[in-house]
């Protein structure tokens, strides 16, 4: 019998492998602090945050990595160069996530862009 798909970010994290939960809870804490008015969503099978109905960031776990997804990747490519960058994706090993400082900067920038109508 297949596992039910998570309907909340809590369920998404709880259903993830135990070794990845701290890595997933970390960006969640940073995102909530940097964008307290953003709402948690599940979209595309991933945990995510929307602000004023627009996506801020999504994150997901995979077998060998954790990834952040969003329109910010190109803008922050230089600061994210230590990670694997793909179109709209930042992949990183669970034990070496982007810094809280950088994630806060990205999230606040994305919220400001949404406020500016971008």
mmCIF file with all atom_site columns, C-alpha atoms in Angstrom:
data_model
loop_
_atom_site.group_PDB
_atom_site.id
_atom_site.type_symbol
_atom_site.label_atom_id
_atom_site.label_alt_id
_atom_site.label_comp_id
_atom_site.label_asym_id
_atom_site.label_entity_id
_atom_site.label_seq_id
_atom_site.pdbx_PDB_ins_code
_atom_site.Cartn_x
_atom_site.Cartn_y
_atom_site.Cartn_z
_atom_site.occupancy
_atom_site.B_iso_or_equiv
_atom_site.pdbx_formal_charge
_atom_site.auth_seq_id
_atom_site.auth_comp_id
_atom_site.auth_asym_id
_atom_site.auth_atom_id
_atom_site.pdbx_PDB_model_num
ATOM 1   C CA . UNK A 1 1   ? 0.000  0.000  0.000   1.00 0.00 ? 1   UNK A CA 1
ATOM 2   C CA . UNK A 1 2   ? 1.531  3.363  -0.998  1.00 0.00 ? 2   UNK A CA 1
ATOM 3   C CA . UNK A 1 3   ? 2.176  5.968  1.662   1.00 0.00 ? 3   UNK A CA 1
ATOM 4   C CA . UNK A 1 4   ? -0.296 8.844  1.709   1.00 0.00 ? 4   UNK A CA 1
ATOM 5   C CA . UNK A 1 5   ? 1.043  12.059 0.236   1.00 0.00 ? 5   UNK A CA 1
ATOM 6   C CA . UNK A 1 6   ? 1.770  14.721 2.852   1.00 0.00 ? 6   UNK A CA 1
ATOM 7   C CA . UNK A 1 7   ? -0.751 17.533 3.049   1.00 0.00 ? 7   UNK A CA 1
ATOM 8   C CA . UNK A 1 8   ? 1.263  19.835 5.328   1.00 0.00 ? 8   UNK A CA 1
ATOM 9   C CA . UNK A 1 9   ? 4.897  20.783 5.786   1.00 0.00 ? 9   UNK A CA 1
ATOM 10  C CA . UNK A 1 10  ? 4.800  19.044 9.186   1.00 0.00 ? 10  UNK A CA 1
ATOM 11  C CA . UNK A 1 11  ? 3.683  15.831 7.477   1.00 0.00 ? 11  UNK A CA 1
ATOM 12  C CA . UNK A 1 12  ? 6.317  16.253 4.741   1.00 0.00 ? 12  UNK A CA 1
ATOM 13  C CA . UNK A 1 13  ? 9.133  16.578 7.261   1.00 0.00 ? 13  UNK A CA 1
ATOM 14  C CA . UNK A 1 14  ? 7.773  13.798 9.483   1.00 0.00 ? 14  UNK A CA 1
ATOM 15  C CA . UNK A 1 15  ? 7.640  11.445 6.487   1.00 0.00 ? 15  UNK A CA 1
ATOM 16  C CA . UNK A 1 16  ? 11.229 12.197 5.498   1.00 0.00 ? 16  UNK A CA 1
ATOM 17  C CA . UNK A 1 17  ? 14.132 9.990  6.609   1.00 0.00 ? 17  UNK A CA 1
ATOM 18  C CA . UNK A 1 18  ? 15.091 10.738 10.229  1.00 0.00 ? 18  UNK A CA 1
ATOM 19  C CA . UNK A 1 19  ? 18.631 11.735 9.229   1.00 0.00 ? 19  UNK A CA 1
ATOM 20  C CA . UNK A 1 20  ? 17.250 14.505 6.982   1.00 0.00 ? 20  UNK A CA 1
ATOM 21  C CA . UNK A 1 21  ? 14.729 16.030 9.364   1.00 0.00 ? 21  UNK A CA 1
ATOM 22  C CA . UNK A 1 22  ? 17.199 18.451 11.017  1.00 0.00 ? 22  UNK A CA 1
ATOM 23  C CA . UNK A 1 23  ? 18.317 19.641 7.576   1.00 0.00 ? 23  UNK A CA 1
ATOM 24  C CA . UNK A 1 24  ? 14.692 20.219 6.537   1.00 0.00 ? 24  UNK A CA 1
ATOM 25  C CA . UNK A 1 25  ? 13.692 21.905 9.787   1.00 0.00 ? 25  UNK A CA 1
ATOM 26  C CA . UNK A 1 26  ? 16.581 24.352 9.546   1.00 0.00 ? 26  UNK A CA 1
ATOM 27  C CA . UNK A 1 27  ? 15.459 26.205 6.381   1.00 0.00 ? 27  UNK A CA 1
ATOM 28  C CA . UNK A 1 28  ? 11.895 26.029 7.640   1.00 0.00 ? 28  UNK A CA 1
ATOM 29  C CA . UNK A 1 29  ? 12.876 27.926 10.782  1.00 0.00 ? 29  UNK A CA 1
ATOM 30  C CA . UNK A 1 30  ? 14.854 30.509 8.782   1.00 0.00 ? 30  UNK A CA 1
ATOM 31  C CA . UNK A 1 31  ? 12.064 30.979 6.222   1.00 0.00 ? 31  UNK A CA 1
ATOM 32  C CA . UNK A 1 32  ? 9.444  31.451 8.925   1.00 0.00 ? 32  UNK A CA 1
ATOM 33  C CA . UNK A 1 33  ? 11.612 34.100 10.620  1.00 0.00 ? 33  UNK A CA 1
ATOM 34  C CA . UNK A 1 34  ? 12.493 35.918 7.378   1.00 0.00 ? 34  UNK A CA 1
ATOM 35  C CA . UNK A 1 35  ? 8.954  35.796 5.945   1.00 0.00 ? 35  UNK A CA 1
ATOM 36  C CA . UNK A 1 36  ? 6.543  35.492 8.869   1.00 0.00 ? 36  UNK A CA 1
ATOM 37  C CA . UNK A 1 37  ? 3.536  36.338 6.676   1.00 0.00 ? 37  UNK A CA 1
ATOM 38  C CA . UNK A 1 38  ? 4.315  33.557 4.179   1.00 0.00 ? 38  UNK A CA 1
ATOM 39  C CA . UNK A 1 39  ? 2.058  30.540 4.239   1.00 0.00 ? 39  UNK A CA 1
ATOM 40  C CA . UNK A 1 40  ? 3.258  26.966 4.229   1.00 0.00 ? 40  UNK A CA 1
ATOM 41  C CA . UNK A 1 41  ? 2.099  24.853 1.307   1.00 0.00 ? 41  UNK A CA 1
ATOM 42  C CA . UNK A 1 42  ? 2.695  21.507 -0.287  1.00 0.00 ? 42  UNK A CA 1
ATOM 43  C CA . UNK A 1 43  ? 3.152  21.835 -4.015  1.00 0.00 ? 43  UNK A CA 1
ATOM 44  C CA . UNK A 1 44  ? 4.696  19.577 -6.604  1.00 0.00 ? 44  UNK A CA 1
ATOM 45  C CA . UNK A 1 45  ? 5.208  17.070 -3.772  1.00 0.00 ? 45  UNK A CA 1
ATOM 46  C CA . UNK A 1 46  ? 7.508  19.493 -1.936  1.00 0.00 ? 46  UNK A CA 1
ATOM 47  C CA . UNK A 1 47  ? 7.339  21.755 1.091   1.00 0.00 ? 47  UNK A CA 1
ATOM 48  C CA . UNK A 1 48  ? 6.967  25.376 0.144   1.00 0.00 ? 48  UNK A CA 1
ATOM 49  C CA . UNK A 1 49  ? 6.136  28.918 1.121   1.00 0.00 ? 49  UNK A CA 1
ATOM 50  C CA . UNK A 1 50  ? 3.947  31.444 -0.618  1.00 0.00 ? 50  UNK A CA 1
ATOM 51  C CA . UNK A 1 51  ? 3.570  35.125 0.080   1.00 0.00 ? 51  UNK A CA 1
ATOM 52  C CA . UNK A 1 52  ? 0.613  37.030 -1.326  1.00 0.00 ? 52  UNK A CA 1
ATOM 53  C CA . UNK A 1 53  ? -0.162 33.919 -3.356  1.00 0.00 ? 53  UNK A CA 1
ATOM 54  C CA . UNK A 1 54  ? 3.250  33.855 -5.047  1.00 0.00 ? 54  UNK A CA 1
ATOM 55  C CA . UNK A 1 55  ? 5.981  31.284 -4.448  1.00 0.00 ? 55  UNK A CA 1
ATOM 56  C CA . UNK A 1 56  ? 8.878  32.320 -2.254  1.00 0.00 ? 56  UNK A CA 1
ATOM 57  C CA . UNK A 1 57  ? 10.775 29.031 -2.029  1.00 0.00 ? 57  UNK A CA 1
ATOM 58  C CA . UNK A 1 58  ? 10.217 25.284 -2.048  1.00 0.00 ? 58  UNK A CA 1
ATOM 59  C CA . UNK A 1 59  ? 12.444 22.623 -0.540  1.00 0.00 ? 59  UNK A CA 1
ATOM 60  C CA . UNK A 1 60  ? 12.623 18.873 -0.892  1.00 0.00 ? 60  UNK A CA 1
ATOM 61  C CA . UNK A 1 61  ? 14.704 15.910 0.120   1.00 0.00 ? 61  UNK A CA 1
ATOM 62  C CA . UNK A 1 62  ? 16.076 13.307 -2.237  1.00 0.00 ? 62  UNK A CA 1
ATOM 63  C CA . UNK A 1 63  ? 18.188 10.208 -1.767  1.00 0.00 ? 63  UNK A CA 1
ATOM 64  C CA . UNK A 1 64  ? 21.563 11.965 -1.761  1.00 0.00 ? 64  UNK A CA 1
ATOM 65  C CA . UNK A 1 65  ? 20.742 15.636 -1.342  1.00 0.00 ? 65  UNK A CA 1
ATOM 66  C CA . UNK A 1 66  ? 18.334 18.333 -0.264  1.00 0.00 ? 66  UNK A CA 1
ATOM 67  C CA . UNK A 1 67  ? 17.272 21.023 -2.708  1.00 0.00 ? 67  UNK A CA 1
ATOM 68  C CA . UNK A 1 68  ? 15.839 24.516 -2.667  1.00 0.00 ? 68  UNK A CA 1
ATOM 69  C CA . UNK A 1 69  ? 13.728 25.646 -5.594  1.00 0.00 ? 69  UNK A CA 1
ATOM 70  C CA . UNK A 1 70  ? 12.903 29.169 -6.666  1.00 0.00 ? 70  UNK A CA 1
ATOM 71  C CA . UNK A 1 71  ? 13.387 32.059 -9.014  1.00 0.00 ? 71  UNK A CA 1
ATOM 72  C CA . UNK A 1 72  ? 16.273 33.392 -6.917  1.00 0.00 ? 72  UNK A CA 1
ATOM 73  C CA . UNK A 1 73  ? 18.894 30.917 -8.164  1.00 0.00 ? 73  UNK A CA 1
ATOM 74  C CA . UNK A 1 74  ? 20.327 33.030 -10.991 1.00 0.00 ? 74  UNK A CA 1
ATOM 75  C CA . UNK A 1 75  ? 20.364 36.189 -8.875  1.00 0.00 ? 75  UNK A CA 1
ATOM 76  C CA . UNK A 1 76  ? 22.363 34.481 -6.121  1.00 0.00 ? 76  UNK A CA 1
ATOM 77  C CA . UNK A 1 77  ? 24.459 32.165 -8.297  1.00 0.00 ? 77  UNK A CA 1
ATOM 78  C CA . UNK A 1 78  ? 27.745 33.690 -7.141  1.00 0.00 ? 78  UNK A CA 1
ATOM 79  C CA . UNK A 1 79  ? 26.888 33.260 -3.460  1.00 0.00 ? 79  UNK A CA 1
ATOM 80  C CA . UNK A 1 80  ? 25.580 29.749 -4.100  1.00 0.00 ? 80  UNK A CA 1
ATOM 81  C CA . UNK A 1 81  ? 28.532 28.588 -6.219  1.00 0.00 ? 81  UNK A CA 1
ATOM 82  C CA . UNK A 1 82  ? 29.620 26.067 -3.548  1.00 0.00 ? 82  UNK A CA 1
ATOM 83  C CA . UNK A 1 83  ? 26.472 24.071 -4.360  1.00 0.00 ? 83  UNK A CA 1
ATOM 84  C CA . UNK A 1 84  ? 25.146 22.323 -7.440  1.00 0.00 ? 84  UNK A CA 1
ATOM 85  C CA . UNK A 1 85  ? 23.029 24.816 -9.363  1.00 0.00 ? 85  UNK A CA 1
ATOM 86  C CA . UNK A 1 86  ? 20.493 23.866 -11.982 1.00 0.00 ? 86  UNK A CA 1
ATOM 87  C CA . UNK A 1 87  ? 17.716 25.938 -13.495 1.00 0.00 ? 87  UNK A CA 1
ATOM 88  C CA . UNK A 1 88  ? 15.752 27.155 -10.478 1.00 0.00 ? 88  UNK A CA 1
ATOM 89  C CA . UNK A 1 89  ? 17.416 24.587 -8.196  1.00 0.00 ? 89  UNK A CA 1
ATOM 90  C CA . UNK A 1 90  ? 20.113 24.587 -5.530  1.00 0.00 ? 90  UNK A CA 1
ATOM 91  C CA . UNK A 1 91  ? 21.241 21.093 -4.501  1.00 0.00 ? 91  UNK A CA 1
ATOM 92  C CA . UNK A 1 92  ? 23.336 20.496 -1.415  1.00 0.00 ? 92  UNK A CA 1
ATOM 93  C CA . UNK A 1 93  ? 24.429 17.608 0.797   1.00 0.00 ? 93  UNK A CA 1
ATOM 94  C CA . UNK A 1 94  ? 22.290 17.374 3.940   1.00 0.00 ? 94  UNK A CA 1
ATOM 95  C CA . UNK A 1 95  ? 25.304 17.991 6.153   1.00 0.00 ? 95  UNK A CA 1
ATOM 96  C CA . UNK A 1 96  ? 26.356 21.193 4.301   1.00 0.00 ? 96  UNK A CA 1
ATOM 97  C CA . UNK A 1 97  ? 23.321 23.436 3.703   1.00 0.00 ? 97  UNK A CA 1
ATOM 98  C CA . UNK A 1 98  ? 23.526 27.105 2.733   1.00 0.00 ? 98  UNK A CA 1
ATOM 99  C CA . UNK A 1 99  ? 24.102 29.389 5.702   1.00 0.00 ? 99  UNK A CA 1
ATOM 100 C CA . UNK A 1 100 ? 21.171 30.800 7.631   1.00 0.00 ? 100 UNK A CA 1
ATOM 101 C CA . UNK A 1 101 ? 22.463 34.280 6.758   1.00 0.00 ? 101 UNK A CA 1
ATOM 102 C CA . UNK A 1 102 ? 22.376 33.581 3.022   1.00 0.00 ? 102 UNK A CA 1
ATOM 103 C CA . UNK A 1 103 ? 18.988 31.896 3.184   1.00 0.00 ? 103 UNK A CA 1
ATOM 104 C CA . UNK A 1 104 ? 17.582 34.844 5.163   1.00 0.00 ? 104 UNK A CA 1
ATOM 105 C CA . UNK A 1 105 ? 18.959 37.264 2.555   1.00 0.00 ? 105 UNK A CA 1
ATOM 106 C CA . UNK A 1 106 ? 17.393 35.254 -0.289  1.00 0.00 ? 106 UNK A CA 1
ATOM 107 C CA . UNK A 1 107 ? 14.006 34.968 1.403   1.00 0.00 ? 107 UNK A CA 1
ATOM 108 C CA . UNK A 1 108 ? 13.815 38.650 2.357   1.00 0.00 ? 108 UNK A CA 1
ATOM 109 C CA . UNK A 1 109 ? 14.800 39.591 -1.185  1.00 0.00 ? 109 UNK A CA 1
ATOM 110 C CA . UNK A 1 110 ? 12.096 37.370 -2.653  1.00 0.00 ? 110 UNK A CA 1
ATOM 111 C CA . UNK A 1 111 ? 9.448  38.864 -0.313  1.00 0.00 ? 111 UNK A CA 1
ATOM 112 C CA . UNK A 1 112 ? 10.566 42.383 -1.291  1.00 0.00 ? 112 UNK A CA 1
ATOM 113 C CA . UNK A 1 113 ? 10.328 41.452 -4.983  1.00 0.00 ? 113 UNK A CA 1
ATOM 114 C CA . UNK A 1 114 ? 6.779  40.183 -4.475  1.00 0.00 ? 114 UNK A CA 1
ATOM 115 C CA . UNK A 1 115 ? 5.879  43.393 -2.626  1.00 0.00 ? 115 UNK A CA 1
ATOM 116 C CA . UNK A 1 116 ? 7.312  45.343 -5.572  1.00 0.00 ? 116 UNK A CA 1
ATOM 117 C CA . UNK A 1 117 ? 5.095  43.430 -7.963  1.00 0.00 ? 117 UNK A CA 1
ATOM 118 C CA . UNK A 1 118 ? 7.804  41.300 -9.532  1.00 0.00 ? 118 UNK A CA 1
#
